[in-house]
């Protein structure tokens, strides 16, 4: 059974205003959560950093956990949106995969602190909400599943069908590796060098026999 997106109640009825204010809350909370941690950050601090009173904050959310959920969802949306921008109907699956990999590693570098935040603080969410957040991870991996299937269909990628999902998750881990291990990897590789090396290794695995 697929977990439903959490509906966060709001006392405000204007959808555009809700979206605008929640964007302000997310941006303020991300900075606070990264620098102070979720548990040490207060809703009053979030309200102040958002530019409005604590009373106004509670017109748009019910709890600090709601804010963390909004933050996690916004980060996943950003990664997914920017990744899907690389997918076009033109070109082979292999070509699209190469472009998607470059963009994915670039995005993971740019939102490094935010991705770390998800993994460090997701455990503070209620169990059902955690399931939804983890499903969003699977949906992003699903983009690579789509690309790999396209490559299998057009013959540019040679991989056993049963290994497609494993390869997609392997790609996700490689992107996250730069996030989690950048502190040491960056001593020996630039982002560009890391990207090219990982792409070379991946393509050797899935297209080595493709002419």
JSON list of C-alpha atoms in Angstrom, two decimals:
[
{"chain": "A", "resi": 1, "resn": "UNK", "atom": "CA", "xyz": [0.00, 0.00, 0.00]},
{"chain": "A", "resi": 2, "resn": "UNK", "atom": "CA", "xyz": [1.41, 3.36, -1.08]},
{"chain": "A", "resi": 3, "resn": "UNK", "atom": "CA", "xyz": [1.85, 5.96, 1.66]},
{"chain": "A", "resi": 4, "resn": "UNK", "atom": "CA", "xyz": [-0.12, 9.13, 1.05]},
{"chain": "A", "resi": 5, "resn": "UNK", "atom": "CA", "xyz": [1.43, 12.56, 1.12]},
{"chain": "A", "resi": 6, "resn": "UNK", "atom": "CA", "xyz": [0.82, 14.14, 4.50]},
{"chain": "A", "resi": 7, "resn": "UNK", "atom": "CA", "xyz": [-1.78, 16.89, 4.45]},
{"chain": "A", "resi": 8, "resn": "UNK", "atom": "CA", "xyz": [-0.74, 19.63, 6.86]},
{"chain": "A", "resi": 9, "resn": "UNK", "atom": "CA", "xyz": [-3.73, 21.66, 8.06]},
{"chain": "A", "resi": 10, "resn": "UNK", "atom": "CA", "xyz": [-3.66, 25.44, 7.74]},
{"chain": "A", "resi": 11, "resn": "UNK", "atom": "CA", "xyz": [-5.91, 28.10, 9.25]},
{"chain": "A", "resi": 12, "resn": "UNK", "atom": "CA", "xyz": [-5.35, 30.15, 6.09]},
{"chain": "A", "resi": 13, "resn": "UNK", "atom": "CA", "xyz": [-7.53, 29.28, 3.10]},
{"chain": "A", "resi": 14, "resn": "UNK", "atom": "CA", "xyz": [-5.62, 31.00, 0.28]},
{"chain": "A", "resi": 15, "resn": "UNK", "atom": "CA", "xyz": [-3.51, 28.26, -1.43]},
{"chain": "A", "resi": 16, "resn": "UNK", "atom": "CA", "xyz": [-1.07, 30.76, -2.96]},
{"chain": "A", "resi": 17, "resn": "UNK", "atom": "CA", "xyz": [-0.47, 32.45, 0.36]},
{"chain": "A", "resi": 18, "resn": "UNK", "atom": "CA", "xyz": [-0.01, 29.06, 2.06]},
{"chain": "A", "resi": 19, "resn": "UNK", "atom": "CA", "xyz": [2.59, 28.11, -0.56]},
{"chain": "A", "resi": 20, "resn": "UNK", "atom": "CA", "xyz": [4.41, 31.43, -0.23]},
{"chain": "A", "resi": 21, "resn": "UNK", "atom": "CA", "xyz": [4.52, 31.38, 3.59]},
{"chain": "A", "resi": 22, "resn": "UNK", "atom": "CA", "xyz": [5.55, 27.73, 3.73]},
{"chain": "A", "resi": 23, "resn": "UNK", "atom": "CA", "xyz": [8.41, 28.44, 1.33]},
{"chain": "A", "resi": 24, "resn": "UNK", "atom": "CA", "xyz": [9.57, 31.13, 3.77]},
{"chain": "A", "resi": 25, "resn": "UNK", "atom": "CA", "xyz": [9.26, 28.67, 6.66]},
{"chain": "A", "resi": 26, "resn": "UNK", "atom": "CA", "xyz": [11.20, 25.98, 4.77]},
{"chain": "A", "resi": 27, "resn": "UNK", "atom": "CA", "xyz": [14.10, 28.27, 3.88]},
{"chain": "A", "resi": 28, "resn": "UNK", "atom": "CA", "xyz": [14.35, 29.58, 7.44]},
{"chain": "A", "resi": 29, "resn": "UNK", "atom": "CA", "xyz": [14.08, 26.11, 8.97]},
{"chain": "A", "resi": 30, "resn": "UNK", "atom": "CA", "xyz": [16.67, 24.53, 6.66]},
{"chain": "A", "resi": 31, "resn": "UNK", "atom": "CA", "xyz": [19.32, 27.00, 7.77]},
{"chain": "A", "resi": 32, "resn": "UNK", "atom": "CA", "xyz": [18.44, 26.57, 11.45]},
{"chain": "A", "resi": 33, "resn": "UNK", "atom": "CA", "xyz": [18.23, 22.76, 11.30]},
{"chain": "A", "resi": 34, "resn": "UNK", "atom": "CA", "xyz": [21.59, 22.54, 9.51]},
{"chain": "A", "resi": 35, "resn": "UNK", "atom": "CA", "xyz": [23.40, 24.79, 11.98]},
{"chain": "A", "resi": 36, "resn": "UNK", "atom": "CA", "xyz": [21.60, 23.94, 15.24]},
{"chain": "A", "resi": 37, "resn": "UNK", "atom": "CA", "xyz": [19.93, 20.60, 14.61]},
{"chain": "A", "resi": 38, "resn": "UNK", "atom": "CA", "xyz": [16.23, 19.82, 14.63]},
{"chain": "A", "resi": 39, "resn": "UNK", "atom": "CA", "xyz": [15.87, 19.23, 18.36]},
{"chain": "A", "resi": 40, "resn": "UNK", "atom": "CA", "xyz": [17.75, 22.36, 19.44]},
{"chain": "A", "resi": 41, "resn": "UNK", "atom": "CA", "xyz": [15.78, 24.62, 17.11]},
{"chain": "A", "resi": 42, "resn": "UNK", "atom": "CA", "xyz": [12.59, 26.14, 18.53]},
{"chain": "A", "resi": 43, "resn": "UNK", "atom": "CA", "xyz": [9.45, 27.07, 16.63]},
{"chain": "A", "resi": 44, "resn": "UNK", "atom": "CA", "xyz": [9.92, 30.63, 17.90]},
{"chain": "A", "resi": 45, "resn": "UNK", "atom": "CA", "xyz": [13.32, 30.76, 16.19]},
{"chain": "A", "resi": 46, "resn": "UNK", "atom": "CA", "xyz": [11.78, 29.41, 12.98]},
{"chain": "A", "resi": 47, "resn": "UNK", "atom": "CA", "xyz": [9.07, 32.06, 13.12]},
{"chain": "A", "resi": 48, "resn": "UNK", "atom": "CA", "xyz": [11.59, 34.85, 13.73]},
{"chain": "A", "resi": 49, "resn": "UNK", "atom": "CA", "xyz": [13.83, 33.67, 10.88]},
{"chain": "A", "resi": 50, "resn": "UNK", "atom": "CA", "xyz": [10.77, 33.39, 8.62]},
{"chain": "A", "resi": 51, "resn": "UNK", "atom": "CA", "xyz": [9.91, 37.02, 9.28]},
{"chain": "A", "resi": 52, "resn": "UNK", "atom": "CA", "xyz": [6.70, 36.67, 11.23]},
{"chain": "A", "resi": 53, "resn": "UNK", "atom": "CA", "xyz": [5.31, 36.00, 14.71]},
{"chain": "A", "resi": 54, "resn": "UNK", "atom": "CA", "xyz": [4.94, 32.62, 16.41]},
{"chain": "A", "resi": 55, "resn": "UNK", "atom": "CA", "xyz": [1.17, 33.03, 16.12]},
{"chain": "A", "resi": 56, "resn": "UNK", "atom": "CA", "xyz": [1.42, 33.49, 12.36]},
{"chain": "A", "resi": 57, "resn": "UNK", "atom": "CA", "xyz": [3.68, 30.45, 12.08]},
{"chain": "A", "resi": 58, "resn": "UNK", "atom": "CA", "xyz": [1.02, 28.27, 13.69]},
{"chain": "A", "resi": 59, "resn": "UNK", "atom": "CA", "xyz": [-1.51, 29.44, 11.10]},
{"chain": "A", "resi": 60, "resn": "UNK", "atom": "CA", "xyz": [0.46, 27.42, 8.54]},
{"chain": "A", "resi": 61, "resn": "UNK", "atom": "CA", "xyz": [1.73, 24.41, 10.52]},
{"chain": "A", "resi": 62, "resn": "UNK", "atom": "CA", "xyz": [0.72, 22.52, 13.66]},
{"chain": "A", "resi": 63, "resn": "UNK", "atom": "CA", "xyz": [4.10, 21.37, 14.97]},
{"chain": "A", "resi": 64, "resn": "UNK", "atom": "CA", "xyz": [7.87, 21.50, 14.46]},
{"chain": "A", "resi": 65, "resn": "UNK", "atom": "CA", "xyz": [7.60, 18.00, 12.96]},
{"chain": "A", "resi": 66, "resn": "UNK", "atom": "CA", "xyz": [5.36, 19.49, 10.26]},
{"chain": "A", "resi": 67, "resn": "UNK", "atom": "CA", "xyz": [8.17, 21.89, 9.40]},
{"chain": "A", "resi": 68, "resn": "UNK", "atom": "CA", "xyz": [10.70, 19.05, 9.15]},
{"chain": "A", "resi": 69, "resn": "UNK", "atom": "CA", "xyz": [8.33, 17.14, 6.88]},
{"chain": "A", "resi": 70, "resn": "UNK", "atom": "CA", "xyz": [7.92, 20.20, 4.63]},
{"chain": "A", "resi": 71, "resn": "UNK", "atom": "CA", "xyz": [11.70, 20.58, 4.51]},
{"chain": "A", "resi": 72, "resn": "UNK", "atom": "CA", "xyz": [12.25, 16.91, 3.53]},
{"chain": "A", "resi": 73, "resn": "UNK", "atom": "CA", "xyz": [9.55, 17.05, 0.88]},
{"chain": "A", "resi": 74, "resn": "UNK", "atom": "CA", "xyz": [10.91, 20.29, -0.59]},
{"chain": "A", "resi": 75, "resn": "UNK", "atom": "CA", "xyz": [14.43, 18.84, -0.86]},
{"chain": "A", "resi": 76, "resn": "UNK", "atom": "CA", "xyz": [13.18, 15.71, -2.61]},
{"chain": "A", "resi": 77, "resn": "UNK", "atom": "CA", "xyz": [11.08, 17.82, -4.98]},
{"chain": "A", "resi": 78, "resn": "UNK", "atom": "CA", "xyz": [14.10, 19.92, -5.88]},
{"chain": "A", "resi": 79, "resn": "UNK", "atom": "CA", "xyz": [16.29, 16.89, -6.60]},
{"chain": "A", "resi": 80, "resn": "UNK", "atom": "CA", "xyz": [13.55, 15.16, -8.62]},
{"chain": "A", "resi": 81, "resn": "UNK", "atom": "CA", "xyz": [12.65, 18.27, -10.63]},
{"chain": "A", "resi": 82, "resn": "UNK", "atom": "CA", "xyz": [16.24, 19.04, -11.55]},
{"chain": "A", "resi": 83, "resn": "UNK", "atom": "CA", "xyz": [16.93, 15.42, -12.43]},
{"chain": "A", "resi": 84, "resn": "UNK", "atom": "CA", "xyz": [13.88, 15.15, -14.70]},
{"chain": "A", "resi": 85, "resn": "UNK", "atom": "CA", "xyz": [15.06, 18.22, -16.59]},
{"chain": "A", "resi": 86, "resn": "UNK", "atom": "CA", "xyz": [17.76, 16.04, -18.14]},
{"chain": "A", "resi": 87, "resn": "UNK", "atom": "CA", "xyz": [15.29, 13.50, -19.55]},
{"chain": "A", "resi": 88, "resn": "UNK", "atom": "CA", "xyz": [14.32, 14.19, -23.14]},
{"chain": "A", "resi": 89, "resn": "UNK", "atom": "CA", "xyz": [12.59, 11.99, -25.73]},
{"chain": "A", "resi": 90, "resn": "UNK", "atom": "CA", "xyz": [15.67, 12.34, -27.96]},
{"chain": "A", "resi": 91, "resn": "UNK", "atom": "CA", "xyz": [18.82, 10.27, -27.73]},
{"chain": "A", "resi": 92, "resn": "UNK", "atom": "CA", "xyz": [19.55, 6.74, -26.59]},
{"chain": "A", "resi": 93, "resn": "UNK", "atom": "CA", "xyz": [19.00, 5.54, -23.07]},
{"chain": "A", "resi": 94, "resn": "UNK", "atom": "CA", "xyz": [22.77, 5.47, -22.63]},
{"chain": "A", "resi": 95, "resn": "UNK", "atom": "CA", "xyz": [23.13, 9.12, -23.66]},
{"chain": "A", "resi": 96, "resn": "UNK", "atom": "CA", "xyz": [20.27, 10.19, -21.41]},
{"chain": "A", "resi": 97, "resn": "UNK", "atom": "CA", "xyz": [21.71, 8.18, -18.51]},
{"chain": "A", "resi": 98, "resn": "UNK", "atom": "CA", "xyz": [25.09, 9.90, -18.91]},
{"chain": "A", "resi": 99, "resn": "UNK", "atom": "CA", "xyz": [23.46, 13.34, -18.81]},
{"chain": "A", "resi": 100, "resn": "UNK", "atom": "CA", "xyz": [21.26, 12.34, -15.86]},
{"chain": "A", "resi": 101, "resn": "UNK", "atom": "CA", "xyz": [24.27, 11.07, -13.91]},
{"chain": "A", "resi": 102, "resn": "UNK", "atom": "CA", "xyz": [26.19, 14.31, -14.43]},
{"chain": "A", "resi": 103, "resn": "UNK", "atom": "CA", "xyz": [23.19, 16.36, -13.35]},
{"chain": "A", "resi": 104, "resn": "UNK", "atom": "CA", "xyz": [22.47, 14.11, -10.37]},
{"chain": "A", "resi": 105, "resn": "UNK", "atom": "CA", "xyz": [26.01, 14.37, -8.99]},
{"chain": "A", "resi": 106, "resn": "UNK", "atom": "CA", "xyz": [25.96, 18.14, -9.56]},
{"chain": "A", "resi": 107, "resn": "UNK", "atom": "CA", "xyz": [22.65, 18.52, -7.73]},
{"chain": "A", "resi": 108, "resn": "UNK", "atom": "CA", "xyz": [23.82, 16.34, -4.85]},
{"chain": "A", "resi": 109, "resn": "UNK", "atom": "CA", "xyz": [26.86, 18.58, -4.50]},
{"chain": "A", "resi": 110, "resn": "UNK", "atom": "CA", "xyz": [24.74, 21.74, -4.54]},
{"chain": "A", "resi": 111, "resn": "UNK", "atom": "CA", "xyz": [22.21, 20.50, -1.97]},
{"chain": "A", "resi": 112, "resn": "UNK", "atom": "CA", "xyz": [24.80, 18.63, 0.08]},
{"chain": "A", "resi": 113, "resn": "UNK", "atom": "CA", "xyz": [23.81, 20.11, 3.46]},
{"chain": "A", "resi": 114, "resn": "UNK", "atom": "CA", "xyz": [20.11, 19.55, 2.79]},
{"chain": "A", "resi": 115, "resn": "UNK", "atom": "CA", "xyz": [20.55, 15.89, 1.88]},
{"chain": "A", "resi": 116, "resn": "UNK", "atom": "CA", "xyz": [22.60, 15.36, 5.05]},
{"chain": "A", "resi": 117, "resn": "UNK", "atom": "CA", "xyz": [19.79, 17.02, 6.97]},
{"chain": "A", "resi": 118, "resn": "UNK", "atom": "CA", "xyz": [17.24, 14.51, 5.66]},
{"chain": "A", "resi": 119, "resn": "UNK", "atom": "CA", "xyz": [19.32, 11.53, 6.75]},
{"chain": "A", "resi": 120, "resn": "UNK", "atom": "CA", "xyz": [20.20, 13.00, 10.13]},
{"chain": "A", "resi": 121, "resn": "UNK", "atom": "CA", "xyz": [16.75, 14.20, 11.16]},
{"chain": "A", "resi": 122, "resn": "UNK", "atom": "CA", "xyz": [14.15, 12.03, 9.39]},
{"chain": "A", "resi": 123, "resn": "UNK", "atom": "CA", "xyz": [14.08, 9.71, 12.42]},
{"chain": "A", "resi": 124, "resn": "UNK", "atom": "CA", "xyz": [12.38, 12.55, 14.32]},
{"chain": "A", "resi": 125, "resn": "UNK", "atom": "CA", "xyz": [9.26, 12.21, 12.16]},
{"chain": "A", "resi": 126, "resn": "UNK", "atom": "CA", "xyz": [6.27, 9.96, 12.97]},
{"chain": "A", "resi": 127, "resn": "UNK", "atom": "CA", "xyz": [6.53, 6.41, 11.49]},
{"chain": "A", "resi": 128, "resn": "UNK", "atom": "CA", "xyz": [3.92, 6.95, 8.77]},
{"chain": "A", "resi": 129, "resn": "UNK", "atom": "CA", "xyz": [5.57, 10.17, 7.67]},
{"chain": "A", "resi": 130, "resn": "UNK", "atom": "CA", "xyz": [8.97, 8.46, 7.56]},
{"chain": "A", "resi": 131, "resn": "UNK", "atom": "CA", "xyz": [7.48, 5.88, 5.17]},
{"chain": "A", "resi": 132, "resn": "UNK", "atom": "CA", "xyz": [6.36, 8.68, 2.86]},
{"chain": "A", "resi": 133, "resn": "UNK", "atom": "CA", "xyz": [9.77, 10.38, 2.95]},
{"chain": "A", "resi": 134, "resn": "UNK", "atom": "CA", "xyz": [11.50, 7.08, 2.13]},
{"chain": "A", "resi": 135, "resn": "UNK", "atom": "CA", "xyz": [9.05, 6.48, -0.72]},
{"chain": "A", "resi": 136, "resn": "UNK", "atom": "CA", "xyz": [10.13, 9.81, -2.21]},
{"chain": "A", "resi": 137, "resn": "UNK", "atom": "CA", "xyz": [13.67, 8.40, -2.27]},
{"chain": "A", "resi": 138, "resn": "UNK", "atom": "CA", "xyz": [12.38, 5.40, -4.20]},
{"chain": "A", "resi": 139, "resn": "UNK", "atom": "CA", "xyz": [10.59, 7.67, -6.66]},
{"chain": "A", "resi": 140, "resn": "UNK", "atom": "CA", "xyz": [13.86, 9.43, -7.45]},
{"chain": "A", "resi": 141, "resn": "UNK", "atom": "CA", "xyz": [15.55, 6.05, -7.95]},
{"chain": "A", "resi": 142, "resn": "UNK", "atom": "CA", "xyz": [12.61, 5.26, -10.24]},
{"chain": "A", "resi": 143, "resn": "UNK", "atom": "CA", "xyz": [13.80, 7.94, -12.65]},
{"chain": "A", "resi": 144, "resn": "UNK", "atom": "CA", "xyz": [16.97, 5.93, -13.23]},
{"chain": "A", "resi": 145, "resn": "UNK", "atom": "CA", "xyz": [14.88, 2.77, -13.60]},
{"chain": "A", "resi": 146, "resn": "UNK", "atom": "CA", "xyz": [12.98, 4.50, -16.44]},
{"chain": "A", "resi": 147, "resn": "UNK", "atom": "CA", "xyz": [16.20, 5.54, -18.16]},
{"chain": "A", "resi": 148, "resn": "UNK", "atom": "CA", "xyz": [17.75, 2.09, -17.82]},
{"chain": "A", "resi": 149, "resn": "UNK", "atom": "CA", "xyz": [14.64, 0.48, -19.32]},
{"chain": "A", "resi": 150, "resn": "UNK", "atom": "CA", "xyz": [14.80, 2.89, -22.26]},
{"chain": "A", "resi": 151, "resn": "UNK", "atom": "CA", "xyz": [18.41, 1.90, -22.83]},
{"chain": "A", "resi": 152, "resn": "UNK", "atom": "CA", "xyz": [17.55, -1.80, -22.72]},
{"chain": "A", "resi": 153, "resn": "UNK", "atom": "CA", "xyz": [14.77, -1.24, -25.26]},
{"chain": "A", "resi": 154, "resn": "UNK", "atom": "CA", "xyz": [16.94, 0.70, -27.72]},
{"chain": "A", "resi": 155, "resn": "UNK", "atom": "CA", "xyz": [19.94, -1.61, -27.24]},
{"chain": "A", "resi": 156, "resn": "UNK", "atom": "CA", "xyz": [22.33, 1.02, -25.89]},
{"chain": "A", "resi": 157, "resn": "UNK", "atom": "CA", "xyz": [22.38, -0.53, -22.41]},
{"chain": "A", "resi": 158, "resn": "UNK", "atom": "CA", "xyz": [23.11, -4.18, -21.69]},
{"chain": "A", "resi": 159, "resn": "UNK", "atom": "CA", "xyz": [21.90, -5.17, -18.25]},
{"chain": "A", "resi": 160, "resn": "UNK", "atom": "CA", "xyz": [19.72, -8.01, -17.01]},
{"chain": "A", "resi": 161, "resn": "UNK", "atom": "CA", "xyz": [16.17, -6.85, -16.36]},
{"chain": "A", "resi": 162, "resn": "UNK", "atom": "CA", "xyz": [16.25, -8.26, -12.83]},
{"chain": "A", "resi": 163, "resn": "UNK", "atom": "CA", "xyz": [19.23, -6.02, -12.02]},
{"chain": "A", "resi": 164, "resn": "UNK", "atom": "CA", "xyz": [17.71, -2.73, -13.18]},
{"chain": "A", "resi": 165, "resn": "UNK", "atom": "CA", "xyz": [16.35, -1.68, -9.80]},
{"chain": "A", "resi": 166, "resn": "UNK", "atom": "CA", "xyz": [19.59, -2.66, -8.07]},
{"chain": "A", "resi": 167, "resn": "UNK", "atom": "CA", "xyz": [21.57, -0.54, -10.54]},
{"chain": "A", "resi": 168, "resn": "UNK", "atom": "CA", "xyz": [19.22, 2.40, -9.99]},
{"chain": "A", "resi": 169, "resn": "UNK", "atom": "CA", "xyz": [19.76, 2.25, -6.24]},
{"chain": "A", "resi": 170, "resn": "UNK", "atom": "CA", "xyz": [23.49, 1.81, -6.79]},
{"chain": "A", "resi": 171, "resn": "UNK", "atom": "CA", "xyz": [23.43, 5.10, -8.73]},
{"chain": "A", "resi": 172, "resn": "UNK", "atom": "CA", "xyz": [21.59, 6.77, -5.85]},
{"chain": "A", "resi": 173, "resn": "UNK", "atom": "CA", "xyz": [24.26, 5.57, -3.41]},
{"chain": "A", "resi": 174, "resn": "UNK", "atom": "CA", "xyz": [27.04, 6.91, -5.64]},
{"chain": "A", "resi": 175, "resn": "UNK", "atom": "CA", "xyz": [25.42, 10.34, -5.60]},
{"chain": "A", "resi": 176, "resn": "UNK", "atom": "CA", "xyz": [24.94, 10.18, -1.85]},
{"chain": "A", "resi": 177, "resn": "UNK", "atom": "CA", "xyz": [28.54, 9.01, -1.43]},
{"chain": "A", "resi": 178, "resn": "UNK", "atom": "CA", "xyz": [29.71, 12.41, -2.62]},
{"chain": "A", "resi": 179, "resn": "UNK", "atom": "CA", "xyz": [27.41, 13.99, -0.04]},
{"chain": "A", "resi": 180, "resn": "UNK", "atom": "CA", "xyz": [28.51, 11.79, 2.87]},
{"chain": "A", "resi": 181, "resn": "UNK", "atom": "CA", "xyz": [32.18, 11.35, 1.95]},
{"chain": "A", "resi": 182, "resn": "UNK", "atom": "CA", "xyz": [32.97, 14.64, 0.22]},
{"chain": "A", "resi": 183, "resn": "UNK", "atom": "CA", "xyz": [35.06, 15.68, 3.22]},
{"chain": "A", "resi": 184, "resn": "UNK", "atom": "CA", "xyz": [37.66, 13.08, 2.23]},
{"chain": "A", "resi": 185, "resn": "UNK", "atom": "CA", "xyz": [36.95, 12.44, -1.48]},
{"chain": "A", "resi": 186, "resn": "UNK", "atom": "CA", "xyz": [37.46, 16.13, -2.29]},
{"chain": "A", "resi": 187, "resn": "UNK", "atom": "CA", "xyz": [41.09, 15.80, -1.21]},
{"chain": "A", "resi": 188, "resn": "UNK", "atom": "CA", "xyz": [41.78, 13.61, -4.24]},
{"chain": "A", "resi": 189, "resn": "UNK", "atom": "CA", "xyz": [38.96, 14.43, -6.68]},
{"chain": "A", "resi": 190, "resn": "UNK", "atom": "CA", "xyz": [37.14, 17.51, -7.88]},
{"chain": "A", "resi": 191, "resn": "UNK", "atom": "CA", "xyz": [33.40, 17.03, -8.42]},
{"chain": "A", "resi": 192, "resn": "UNK", "atom": "CA", "xyz": [34.05, 16.80, -12.16]},
{"chain": "A", "resi": 193, "resn": "UNK", "atom": "CA", "xyz": [36.74, 14.14, -11.69]},
{"chain": "A", "resi": 194, "resn": "UNK", "atom": "CA", "xyz": [34.55, 12.15, -9.30]},
{"chain": "A", "resi": 195, "resn": "UNK", "atom": "CA", "xyz": [31.65, 12.35, -11.76]},
{"chain": "A", "resi": 196, "resn": "UNK", "atom": "CA", "xyz": [33.70, 11.22, -14.75]},
{"chain": "A", "resi": 197, "resn": "UNK", "atom": "CA", "xyz": [35.28, 8.34, -12.82]},
{"chain": "A", "resi": 198, "resn": "UNK", "atom": "CA", "xyz": [31.97, 7.03, -11.51]},
{"chain": "A", "resi": 199, "resn": "UNK", "atom": "CA", "xyz": [30.29, 7.37, -14.91]},
{"chain": "A", "resi": 200, "resn": "UNK", "atom": "CA", "xyz": [33.18, 5.49, -16.52]},
{"chain": "A", "resi": 201, "resn": "UNK", "atom": "CA", "xyz": [32.85, 2.65, -14.01]},
{"chain": "A", "resi": 202, "resn": "UNK", "atom": "CA", "xyz": [29.07, 2.48, -14.39]},
{"chain": "A", "resi": 203, "resn": "UNK", "atom": "CA", "xyz": [29.10, 2.56, -18.18]},
{"chain": "A", "resi": 204, "resn": "UNK", "atom": "CA", "xyz": [31.75, -0.17, -18.29]},
{"chain": "A", "resi": 205, "resn": "UNK", "atom": "CA", "xyz": [29.31, -2.35, -16.33]},
{"chain": "A", "resi": 206, "resn": "UNK", "atom": "CA", "xyz": [26.23, -1.69, -18.41]},
{"chain": "A", "resi": 207, "resn": "UNK", "atom": "CA", "xyz": [27.53, -0.97, -21.92]},
{"chain": "A", "resi": 208, "resn": "UNK", "atom": "CA", "xyz": [30.92, -2.68, -22.18]},
{"chain": "A", "resi": 209, "resn": "UNK", "atom": "CA", "xyz": [29.73, -4.96, -24.97]},
{"chain": "A", "resi": 210, "resn": "UNK", "atom": "CA", "xyz": [27.67, -2.32, -26.78]},
{"chain": "A", "resi": 211, "resn": "UNK", "atom": "CA", "xyz": [29.26, -1.07, -30.00]}
]
